[in-house]
């Protein structure tokens, strides 16, 4: 159990377009999901915390108007990169914490975004 | 500022040997520490969690120690196999609820 999926697994888009990435917990309910970004050879950096039914909490330096997060249900959170630019190219990974579960997080397989 | 430091250089060991990876942290008082495995182009996979009141934890060929005085965790893989080759990440709870702060990871290569 505790499977998290992401869609798409990779996407290539033109500069200025918007891209939506979905994160789903397949076999458990997740009141909290997290979005991370990872550049090559770097660590995962937390972007925002997504809580079901409320606004996301963004980390310092992350533009909330650029990275729109919606946690519409207990199994789905979406990250929309608006007006993407080449510097937004990165590996985006979500994770989910099982409601009422242990302190572990379950990570999705990641989405590789390339902005041309 | 808070820092999590892991061996920056890749660790190359021979199959069958024990791999030991280090995680040091500063300006943290973590309730727990976690280790994850990450393969290229994939998301991290949870391996072990050790709490502040635990000194050691084992799971199959894995062993983690946690010294809150030294602010250090050691991660051991015994009888290592080529399939253990991956990047191993140390993570601590952040100030943002249950979100995690990660180290940069240590790349392990196990050769036959």
PDB file of C-alpha atoms in Angstrom, chain A residues 34 36 38 42-44 46 49 59 91 93 97 103-105 107-110, chain B residues 32 34 36 38 41-44 46 49 51 89 96 98-100 102-104:
ATOM      1  CA  UNK A  34       3.994  18.336  -0.252  1.00  0.00           C
ATOM      2  CA  UNK A  36       9.350  19.512  -3.857  1.00  0.00           C
ATOM      3  CA  UNK A  38      15.014  18.996  -7.417  1.00  0.00           C
ATOM      4  CA  UNK A  42      20.934  18.915  -5.787  1.00  0.00           C
ATOM      5  CA  UNK A  43      18.727  17.975  -2.910  1.00  0.00           C
ATOM      6  CA  UNK A  44      14.969  18.073  -2.856  1.00  0.00           C
ATOM      7  CA  UNK A  46      10.353  21.985  -0.391  1.00  0.00           C
ATOM      8  CA  UNK A  49       2.624  22.298   1.721  1.00  0.00           C
ATOM      9  CA  UNK A  59       8.190  28.299   1.384  1.00  0.00           C
ATOM     10  CA  UNK A  91      12.238  17.577 -11.475  1.00  0.00           C
ATOM     11  CA  UNK A  93       8.183  15.561  -6.854  1.00  0.00           C
ATOM     12  CA  UNK A  97       1.371  11.897   4.387  1.00  0.00           C
ATOM     13  CA  UNK A 103       5.449  10.206  10.259  1.00  0.00           C
ATOM     14  CA  UNK A 104       6.712   8.747   7.008  1.00  0.00           C
ATOM     15  CA  UNK A 105       5.946  10.319   3.678  1.00  0.00           C
ATOM     16  CA  UNK A 107       6.754  10.067  -2.646  1.00  0.00           C
ATOM     17  CA  UNK A 108       5.534  10.102  -6.194  1.00  0.00           C
ATOM     18  CA  UNK A 109       7.808   9.094  -9.064  1.00  0.00           C
ATOM     19  CA  UNK A 110       8.396  12.702 -10.060  1.00  0.00           C
TER      20      UNK A 110
ATOM     21  CA  UNK B  32      13.049  11.949  14.133  1.00  0.00           C
ATOM     22  CA  UNK B  34      14.651   9.459   8.060  1.00  0.00           C
ATOM     23  CA  UNK B  36      15.456   7.467   1.763  1.00  0.00           C
ATOM     24  CA  UNK B  38      16.580   7.643  -4.704  1.00  0.00           C
ATOM     25  CA  UNK B  41      14.967  10.068 -12.405  1.00  0.00           C
ATOM     26  CA  UNK B  42      12.775   8.636  -9.669  1.00  0.00           C
ATOM     27  CA  UNK B  43      11.205   9.884  -6.473  1.00  0.00           C
ATOM     28  CA  UNK B  44      12.676   8.954  -3.074  1.00  0.00           C
ATOM     29  CA  UNK B  46      11.357   5.544   2.313  1.00  0.00           C
ATOM     30  CA  UNK B  49      12.775   6.320  10.419  1.00  0.00           C
ATOM     31  CA  UNK B  51      13.205   8.757  16.604  1.00  0.00           C
ATOM     32  CA  UNK B  89      19.121  10.824   1.305  1.00  0.00           C
ATOM     33  CA  UNK B  96       6.817  23.505   8.099  1.00  0.00           C
ATOM     34  CA  UNK B  98       5.483  17.459   8.583  1.00  0.00           C
ATOM     35  CA  UNK B  99       7.497  18.601   5.561  1.00  0.00           C
ATOM     36  CA  UNK B 100      11.033  17.327   5.298  1.00  0.00           C
ATOM     37  CA  UNK B 102      16.777  16.783   2.819  1.00  0.00           C
ATOM     38  CA  UNK B 103      20.517  16.499   2.586  1.00  0.00           C
ATOM     39  CA  UNK B 104      22.089  16.431  -0.862  1.00  0.00           C
TER      40      UNK B 104
END
